Coordinates of C-alpha atoms and ligand atoms in Angstrom, one line a residue:
X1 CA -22.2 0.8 -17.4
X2 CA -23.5 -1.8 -15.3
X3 CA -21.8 -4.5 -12.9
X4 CA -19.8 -3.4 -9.4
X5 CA -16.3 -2.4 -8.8
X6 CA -14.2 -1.5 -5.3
X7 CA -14.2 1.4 -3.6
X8 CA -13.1 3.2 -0.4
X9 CA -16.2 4.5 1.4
X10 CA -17.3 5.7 4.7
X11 CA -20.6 3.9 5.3
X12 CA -21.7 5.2 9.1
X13 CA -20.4 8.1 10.9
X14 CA -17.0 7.2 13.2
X15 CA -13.0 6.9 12.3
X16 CA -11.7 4.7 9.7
X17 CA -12.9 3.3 6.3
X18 CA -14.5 0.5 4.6
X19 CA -13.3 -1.3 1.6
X20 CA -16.2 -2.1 -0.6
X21 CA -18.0 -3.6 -3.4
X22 CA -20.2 -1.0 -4.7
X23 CA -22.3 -0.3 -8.1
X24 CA -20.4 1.3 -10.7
X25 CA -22.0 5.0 -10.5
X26 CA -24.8 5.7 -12.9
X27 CA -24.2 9.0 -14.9
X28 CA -26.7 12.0 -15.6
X29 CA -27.3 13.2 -19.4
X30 CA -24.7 15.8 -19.0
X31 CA -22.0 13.9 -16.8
X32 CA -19.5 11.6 -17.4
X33 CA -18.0 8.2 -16.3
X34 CA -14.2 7.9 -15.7
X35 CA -12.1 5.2 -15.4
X36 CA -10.0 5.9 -12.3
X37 CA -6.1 5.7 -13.5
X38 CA -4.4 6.8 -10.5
X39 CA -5.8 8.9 -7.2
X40 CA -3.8 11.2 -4.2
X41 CA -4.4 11.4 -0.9
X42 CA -5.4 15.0 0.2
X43 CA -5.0 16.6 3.8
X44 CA -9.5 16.2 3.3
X45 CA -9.3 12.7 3.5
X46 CA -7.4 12.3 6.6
X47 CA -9.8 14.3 8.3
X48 CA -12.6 12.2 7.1
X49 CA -10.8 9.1 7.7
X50 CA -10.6 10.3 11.6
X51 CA -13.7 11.5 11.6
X52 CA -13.0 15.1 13.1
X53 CA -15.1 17.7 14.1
X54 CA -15.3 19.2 10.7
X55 CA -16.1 15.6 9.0
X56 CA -19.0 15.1 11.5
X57 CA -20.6 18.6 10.7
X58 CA -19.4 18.1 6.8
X59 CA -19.9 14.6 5.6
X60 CA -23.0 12.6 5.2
X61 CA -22.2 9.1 5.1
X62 CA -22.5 6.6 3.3
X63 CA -19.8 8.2 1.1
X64 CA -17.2 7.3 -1.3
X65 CA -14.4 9.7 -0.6
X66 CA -11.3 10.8 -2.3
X67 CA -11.3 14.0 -5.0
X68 CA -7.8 14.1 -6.2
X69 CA -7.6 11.8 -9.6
X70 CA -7.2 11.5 -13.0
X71 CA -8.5 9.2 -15.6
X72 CA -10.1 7.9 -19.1
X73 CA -13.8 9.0 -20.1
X74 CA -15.5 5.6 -20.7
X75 CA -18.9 6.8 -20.6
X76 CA -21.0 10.0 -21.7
X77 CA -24.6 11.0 -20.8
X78 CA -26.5 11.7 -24.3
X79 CA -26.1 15.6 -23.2
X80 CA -22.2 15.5 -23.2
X81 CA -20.7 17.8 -25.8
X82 CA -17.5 18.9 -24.2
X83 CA -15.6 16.1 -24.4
X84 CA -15.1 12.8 -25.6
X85 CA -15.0 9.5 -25.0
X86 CA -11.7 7.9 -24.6
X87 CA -10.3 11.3 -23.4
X88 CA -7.5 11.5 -20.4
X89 CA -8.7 13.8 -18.0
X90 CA -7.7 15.5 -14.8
X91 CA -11.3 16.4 -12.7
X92 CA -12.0 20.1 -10.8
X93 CA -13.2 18.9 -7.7
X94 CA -14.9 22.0 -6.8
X95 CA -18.2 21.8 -9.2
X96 CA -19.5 25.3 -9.7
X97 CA -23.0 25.8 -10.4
X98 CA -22.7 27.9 -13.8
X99 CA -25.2 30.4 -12.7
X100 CA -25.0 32.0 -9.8
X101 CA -23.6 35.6 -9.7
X102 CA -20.1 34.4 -9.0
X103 CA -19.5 32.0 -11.7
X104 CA -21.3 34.3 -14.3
X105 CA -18.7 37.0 -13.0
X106 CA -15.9 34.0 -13.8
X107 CA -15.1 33.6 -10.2
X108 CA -16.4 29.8 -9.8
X109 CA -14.1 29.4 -7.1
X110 CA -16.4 31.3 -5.0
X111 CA -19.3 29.7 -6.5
X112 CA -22.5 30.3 -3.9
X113 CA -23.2 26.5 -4.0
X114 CA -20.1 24.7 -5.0
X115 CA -20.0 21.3 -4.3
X116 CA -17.1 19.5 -3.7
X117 CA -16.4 15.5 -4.9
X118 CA -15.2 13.1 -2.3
X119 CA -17.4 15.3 0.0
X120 CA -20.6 16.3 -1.2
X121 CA -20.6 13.7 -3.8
X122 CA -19.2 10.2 -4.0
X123 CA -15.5 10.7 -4.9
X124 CA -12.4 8.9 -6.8
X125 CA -11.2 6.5 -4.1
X126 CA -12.6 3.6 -6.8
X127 CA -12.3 2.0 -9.9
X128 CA -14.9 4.5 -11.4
X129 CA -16.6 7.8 -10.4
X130 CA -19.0 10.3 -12.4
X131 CA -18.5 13.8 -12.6
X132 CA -20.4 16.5 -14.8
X133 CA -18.8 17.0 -18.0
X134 CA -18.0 20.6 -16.8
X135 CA -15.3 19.6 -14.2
X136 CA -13.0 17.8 -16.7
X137 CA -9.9 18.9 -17.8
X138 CA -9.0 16.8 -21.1
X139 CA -4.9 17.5 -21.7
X140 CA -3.3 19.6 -24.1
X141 CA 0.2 17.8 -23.4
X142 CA 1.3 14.5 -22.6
X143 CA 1.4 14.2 -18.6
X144 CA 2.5 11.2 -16.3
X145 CA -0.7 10.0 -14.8
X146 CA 1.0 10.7 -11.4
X147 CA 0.9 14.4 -11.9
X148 CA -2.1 14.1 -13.5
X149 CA -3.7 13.0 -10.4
X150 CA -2.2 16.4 -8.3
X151 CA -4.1 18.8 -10.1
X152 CA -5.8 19.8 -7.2
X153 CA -3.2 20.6 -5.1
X154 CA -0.8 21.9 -7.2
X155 CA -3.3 24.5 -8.9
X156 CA -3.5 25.3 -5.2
X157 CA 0.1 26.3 -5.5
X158 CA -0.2 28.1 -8.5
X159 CA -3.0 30.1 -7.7
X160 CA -1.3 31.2 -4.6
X161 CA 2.3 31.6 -6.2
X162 CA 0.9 33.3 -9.1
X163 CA -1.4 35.8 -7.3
X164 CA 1.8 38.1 -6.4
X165 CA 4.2 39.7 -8.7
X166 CA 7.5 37.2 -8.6
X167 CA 9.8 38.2 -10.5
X168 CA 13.1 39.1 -9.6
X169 CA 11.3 38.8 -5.9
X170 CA 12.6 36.7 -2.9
X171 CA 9.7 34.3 -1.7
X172 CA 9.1 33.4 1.5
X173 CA 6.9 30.0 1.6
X174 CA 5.6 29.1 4.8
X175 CA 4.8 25.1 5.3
X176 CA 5.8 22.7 3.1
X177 CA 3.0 20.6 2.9
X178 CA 2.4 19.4 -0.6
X179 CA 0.5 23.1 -1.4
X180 CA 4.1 24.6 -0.3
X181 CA 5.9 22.1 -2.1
X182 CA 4.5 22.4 -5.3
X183 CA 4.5 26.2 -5.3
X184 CA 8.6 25.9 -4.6
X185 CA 9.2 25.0 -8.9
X186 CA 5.7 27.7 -9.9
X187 CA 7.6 30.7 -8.1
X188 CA 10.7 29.5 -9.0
X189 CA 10.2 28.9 -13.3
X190 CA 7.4 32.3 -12.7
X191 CA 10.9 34.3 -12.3
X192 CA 11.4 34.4 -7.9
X193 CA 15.1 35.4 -7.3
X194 CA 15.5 33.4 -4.5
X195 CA 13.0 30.8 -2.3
X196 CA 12.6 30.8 1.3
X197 CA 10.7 27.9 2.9
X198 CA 9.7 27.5 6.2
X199 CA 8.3 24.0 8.1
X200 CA 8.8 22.3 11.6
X201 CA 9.3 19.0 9.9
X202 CA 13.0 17.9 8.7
X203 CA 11.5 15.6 6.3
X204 CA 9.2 18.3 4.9
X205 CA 12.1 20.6 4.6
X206 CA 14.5 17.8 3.0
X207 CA 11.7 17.3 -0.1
X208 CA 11.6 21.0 0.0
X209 CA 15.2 21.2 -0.8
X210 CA 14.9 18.8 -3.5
X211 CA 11.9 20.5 -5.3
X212 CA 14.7 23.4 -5.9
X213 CA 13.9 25.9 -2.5
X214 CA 17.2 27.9 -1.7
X215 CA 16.9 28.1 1.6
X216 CA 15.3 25.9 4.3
X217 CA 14.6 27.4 7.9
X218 CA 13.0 25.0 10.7
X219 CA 11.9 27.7 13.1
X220 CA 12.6 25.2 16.2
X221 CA 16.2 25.6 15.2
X222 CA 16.3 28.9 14.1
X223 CA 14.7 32.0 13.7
X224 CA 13.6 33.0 10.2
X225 CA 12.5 36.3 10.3
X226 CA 16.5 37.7 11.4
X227 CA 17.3 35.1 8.8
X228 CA 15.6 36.7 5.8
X229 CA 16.4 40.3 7.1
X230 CA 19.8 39.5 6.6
X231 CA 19.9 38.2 3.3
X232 CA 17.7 41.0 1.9
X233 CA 19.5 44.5 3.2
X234 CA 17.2 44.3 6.8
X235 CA 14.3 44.6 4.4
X236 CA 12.5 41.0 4.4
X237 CA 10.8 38.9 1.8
X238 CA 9.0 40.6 -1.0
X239 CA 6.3 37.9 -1.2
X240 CA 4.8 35.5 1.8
X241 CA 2.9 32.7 0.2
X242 CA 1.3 31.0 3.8
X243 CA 0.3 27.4 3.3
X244 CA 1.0 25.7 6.7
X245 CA -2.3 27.4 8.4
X246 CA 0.0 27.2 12.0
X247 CA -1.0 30.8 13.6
X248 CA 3.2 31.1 14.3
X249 CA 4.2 30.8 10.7
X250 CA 2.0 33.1 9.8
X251 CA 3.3 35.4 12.4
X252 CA 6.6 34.7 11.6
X253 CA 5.9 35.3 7.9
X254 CA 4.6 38.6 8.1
X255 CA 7.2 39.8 10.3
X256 CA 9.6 38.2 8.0
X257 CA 7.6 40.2 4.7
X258 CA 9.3 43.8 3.7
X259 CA 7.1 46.8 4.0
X260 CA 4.7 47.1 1.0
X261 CA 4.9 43.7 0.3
X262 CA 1.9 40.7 -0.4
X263 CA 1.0 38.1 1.5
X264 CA -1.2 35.6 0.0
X265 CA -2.7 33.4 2.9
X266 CA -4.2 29.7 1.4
X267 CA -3.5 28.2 4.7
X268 CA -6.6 27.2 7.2
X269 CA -6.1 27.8 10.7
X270 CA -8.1 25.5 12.9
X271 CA -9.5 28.3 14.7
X272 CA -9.8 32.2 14.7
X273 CA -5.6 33.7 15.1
X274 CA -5.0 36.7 17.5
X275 CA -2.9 39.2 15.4
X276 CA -1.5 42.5 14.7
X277 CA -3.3 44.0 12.1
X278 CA -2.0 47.6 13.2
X279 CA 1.7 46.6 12.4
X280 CA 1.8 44.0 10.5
X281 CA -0.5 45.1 8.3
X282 CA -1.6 48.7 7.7
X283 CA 1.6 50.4 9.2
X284 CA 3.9 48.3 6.4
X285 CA 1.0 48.9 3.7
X286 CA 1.0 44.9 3.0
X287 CA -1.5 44.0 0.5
X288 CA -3.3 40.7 1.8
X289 CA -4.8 37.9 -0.5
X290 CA -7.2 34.8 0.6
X291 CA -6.7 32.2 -2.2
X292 CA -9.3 29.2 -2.1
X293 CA -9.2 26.3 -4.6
X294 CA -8.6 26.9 -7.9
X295 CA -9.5 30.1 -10.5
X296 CA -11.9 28.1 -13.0
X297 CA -9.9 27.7 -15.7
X298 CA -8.0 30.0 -15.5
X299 CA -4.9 28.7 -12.8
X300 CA -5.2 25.6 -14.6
X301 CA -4.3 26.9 -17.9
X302 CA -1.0 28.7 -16.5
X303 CA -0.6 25.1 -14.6
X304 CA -0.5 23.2 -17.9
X305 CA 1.8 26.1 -19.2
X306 CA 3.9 25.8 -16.1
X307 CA 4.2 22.0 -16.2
X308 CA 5.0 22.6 -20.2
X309 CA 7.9 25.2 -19.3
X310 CA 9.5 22.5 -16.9
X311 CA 8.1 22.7 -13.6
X312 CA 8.8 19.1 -12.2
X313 CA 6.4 18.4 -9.4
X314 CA 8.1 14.3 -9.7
X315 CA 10.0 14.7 -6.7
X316 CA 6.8 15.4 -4.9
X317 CA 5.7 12.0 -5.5
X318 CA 6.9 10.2 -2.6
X319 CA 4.3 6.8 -2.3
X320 CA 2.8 4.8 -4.9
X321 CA 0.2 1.8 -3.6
X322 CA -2.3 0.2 -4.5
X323 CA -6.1 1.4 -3.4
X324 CA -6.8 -1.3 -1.0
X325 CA -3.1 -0.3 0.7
X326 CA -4.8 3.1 1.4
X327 CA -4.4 2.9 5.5
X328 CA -0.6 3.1 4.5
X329 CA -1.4 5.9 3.0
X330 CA -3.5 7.7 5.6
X331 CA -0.7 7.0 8.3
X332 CA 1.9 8.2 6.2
X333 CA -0.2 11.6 5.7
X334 CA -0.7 11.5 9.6
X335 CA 3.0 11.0 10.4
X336 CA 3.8 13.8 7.6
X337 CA 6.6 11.4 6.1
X338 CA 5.4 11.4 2.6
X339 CA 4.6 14.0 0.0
X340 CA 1.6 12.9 -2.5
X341 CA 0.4 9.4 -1.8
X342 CA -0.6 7.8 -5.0
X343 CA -3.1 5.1 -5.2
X344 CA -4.0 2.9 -8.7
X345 CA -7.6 1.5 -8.1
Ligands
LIG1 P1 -0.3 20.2 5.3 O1 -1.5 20.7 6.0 O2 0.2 18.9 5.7 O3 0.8 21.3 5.3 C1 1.0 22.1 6.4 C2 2.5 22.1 6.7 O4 2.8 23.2 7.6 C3 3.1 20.8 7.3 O5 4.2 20.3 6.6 C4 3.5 21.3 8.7 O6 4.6 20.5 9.2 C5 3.8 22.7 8.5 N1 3.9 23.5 9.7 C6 3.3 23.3 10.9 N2 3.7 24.3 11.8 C7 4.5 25.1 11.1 C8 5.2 26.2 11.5 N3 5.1 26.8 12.7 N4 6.0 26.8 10.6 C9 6.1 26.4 9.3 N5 5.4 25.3 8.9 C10 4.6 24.6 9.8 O7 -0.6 20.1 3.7 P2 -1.3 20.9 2.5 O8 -2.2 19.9 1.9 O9 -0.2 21.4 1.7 O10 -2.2 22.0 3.1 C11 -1.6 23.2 3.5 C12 -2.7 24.2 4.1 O11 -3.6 24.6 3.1 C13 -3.6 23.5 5.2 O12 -3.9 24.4 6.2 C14 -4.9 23.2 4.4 O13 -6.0 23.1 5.2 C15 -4.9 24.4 3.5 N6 -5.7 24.2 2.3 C16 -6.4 25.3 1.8 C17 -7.1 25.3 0.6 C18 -7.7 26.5 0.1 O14 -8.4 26.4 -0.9 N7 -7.6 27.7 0.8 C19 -7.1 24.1 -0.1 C20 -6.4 23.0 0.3 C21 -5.7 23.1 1.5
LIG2 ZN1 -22.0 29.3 -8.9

């Protein structure tokens, strides 16, 4: 397609963004060009945005950013056979190679030489991006553009949620970032007895509440490992699902996790964390899980089934704006008074 459309890019290295005019992307015979319908601000973006250590060693400018997005197919490179033009779509921003041992195992989400939109690539925060026709996910239900455009995150929270055995089991959550808050309705539809949540923030904790959690600890107010111990006969949780990446909740969640039980760790801690392997891991027989991205396509199958079933991630949707509004956005992420920021280009 030819002519220019306006996009959010990062053309030198430093903080902040520039709002630009750039060409509409040019597509390869097996990718795709979609028509951006709505985007969501991801904790990636912020990062890039204040151009921290990890952007710096990470991004090569310039560079469209922004991975979280859905939208209509309105181009297709003469290789395309797996979908259509016209089609909805919600994108996989990790793009898996196809070939190396990993992916032909099925485990893309290790892929040896993923590459990741909005990062590697240019990314959704504009009116149209291209992707390879393997990283779309056309719809098998009707879904509200807005939750369309979480996939990312919330496959996050499925693929962490559903990586332990929940039913009947009490959940302990750790961080209620939107990861956290998304896996509140998974664990809770996927058959958890009762859902513990942990954050710092009042207004994390509040949305938390609201997404259906049963209880909601702020461990500056109170402790939550006595907390849980009481409510489960001195045992603890039967599941920790750590998504804050803070080194005391995760601490505080496996002291707060019964003997024999799982802990499945998505969080990212900023550096290495000091811990106690010894107790609070071998002498309790916990079985430890490291969840990154999304199981290709797997979580996003029992995602689709999930949303189907009822999980209502519309509470999670706290800001709608316009692209051009997107410093808004990117303060409200900083401040952590917002849940998914969504933005129409
Ligand atoms: P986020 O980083 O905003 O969420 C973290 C939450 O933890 C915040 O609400 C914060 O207030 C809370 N927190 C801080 N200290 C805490 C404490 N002591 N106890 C309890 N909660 C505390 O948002 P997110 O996007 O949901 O990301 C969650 C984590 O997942 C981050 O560490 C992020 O880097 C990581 N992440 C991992 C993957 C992966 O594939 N493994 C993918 C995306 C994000
Ligand atoms: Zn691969």
């Amino acid at each position: 397609m030819e002519g220019t459309m306006k996009a959010v890019a990062k053309i030198a290295p430093g903080p902040g963004f520039d709002l630009i005019t750039a060409p509409i992307p040019k597509i390869g015979r097996r990718e795709v060009l979609i028509k951006v319908k709505a985007a969501a601000i991801c904790g990636t973006d912020v990062h890039i945005y204040e151009w921290d250590d990890w952007s710096r060693k990470r991004i090569t400018p310039p560079l469209i950013f922004g991975h979280e997005f859905c939208g209509d197919i309105v181009e297709v490179g003469e290789g395309v056979n797996s979908v259509k033009l016209g089609q909805f779509v919600s994108v996989e921003t990790h793009i898996t190679c196809g070939h190396c041992y990993y992916c032909r195992q099925g485990m893309g989400h290790v892929c040896e030489t993923m590459k990741i939109i909005g990062v590697d690539r240019d990314g959704c925060f504009a009116e149209y991006v291209a992707v390879p026709e393997t990283a779309c996910w056309p719809w098998e239900i009707e879904v509200p553009v807005e939750i369309a455009a979480i996939q990312d995150p919330y496959g996050n929270a499925v693929h962490t949620a559903l990586s332990a055995d929940l039913v009947g089991a009490d959940v302990l959550i750790t961080g209620m970032g939107p990861i956290g808050l998304a896996a509140i309705p998974v664990a809770k539809l996927s058959g958890a007895r009762r859902v513990f949540v942990t954050d710092v923030s009042e207004y994390r904790l509040n949305l938390a509440k609201k997404l259906g959690a049963d209880y909601a600890i702020n461990p500056k107010n109170d402790d939550p490992v006595p907390f849980i111990k009481d409510l489960t006969q001195g045992r603890g949780a039967d599941v920790l699902l750590e998504v804050s990446g803070n080194p005391s909740a995760i601490k505080q969640g496996f002291a707060a996790l019964r003997k024999a039980g799982t802990a499945s760790l998505l969080g990212i801690p900023s550096k290495p964390v000091e811990f106690d392997i010894a107790n609070d891991i071998i002498f309790k027989s916990i079985v430890v899980k490291g969840i990154n991205g999304r199981r290709i396509w797997d979580t996003w199958f029992k995602g689709q089934a999930l949303l189907a079933k009822g999980v209502d991630l519309s509470k999670l949707i706290t800001h709608k704006m316009p692209l051009e509004e997107i410093e808004k956005g990117l303060e409200l992420m900083i401040a952590g008074e917002c849940g998914k920021v969504i933005l129409y280009p």
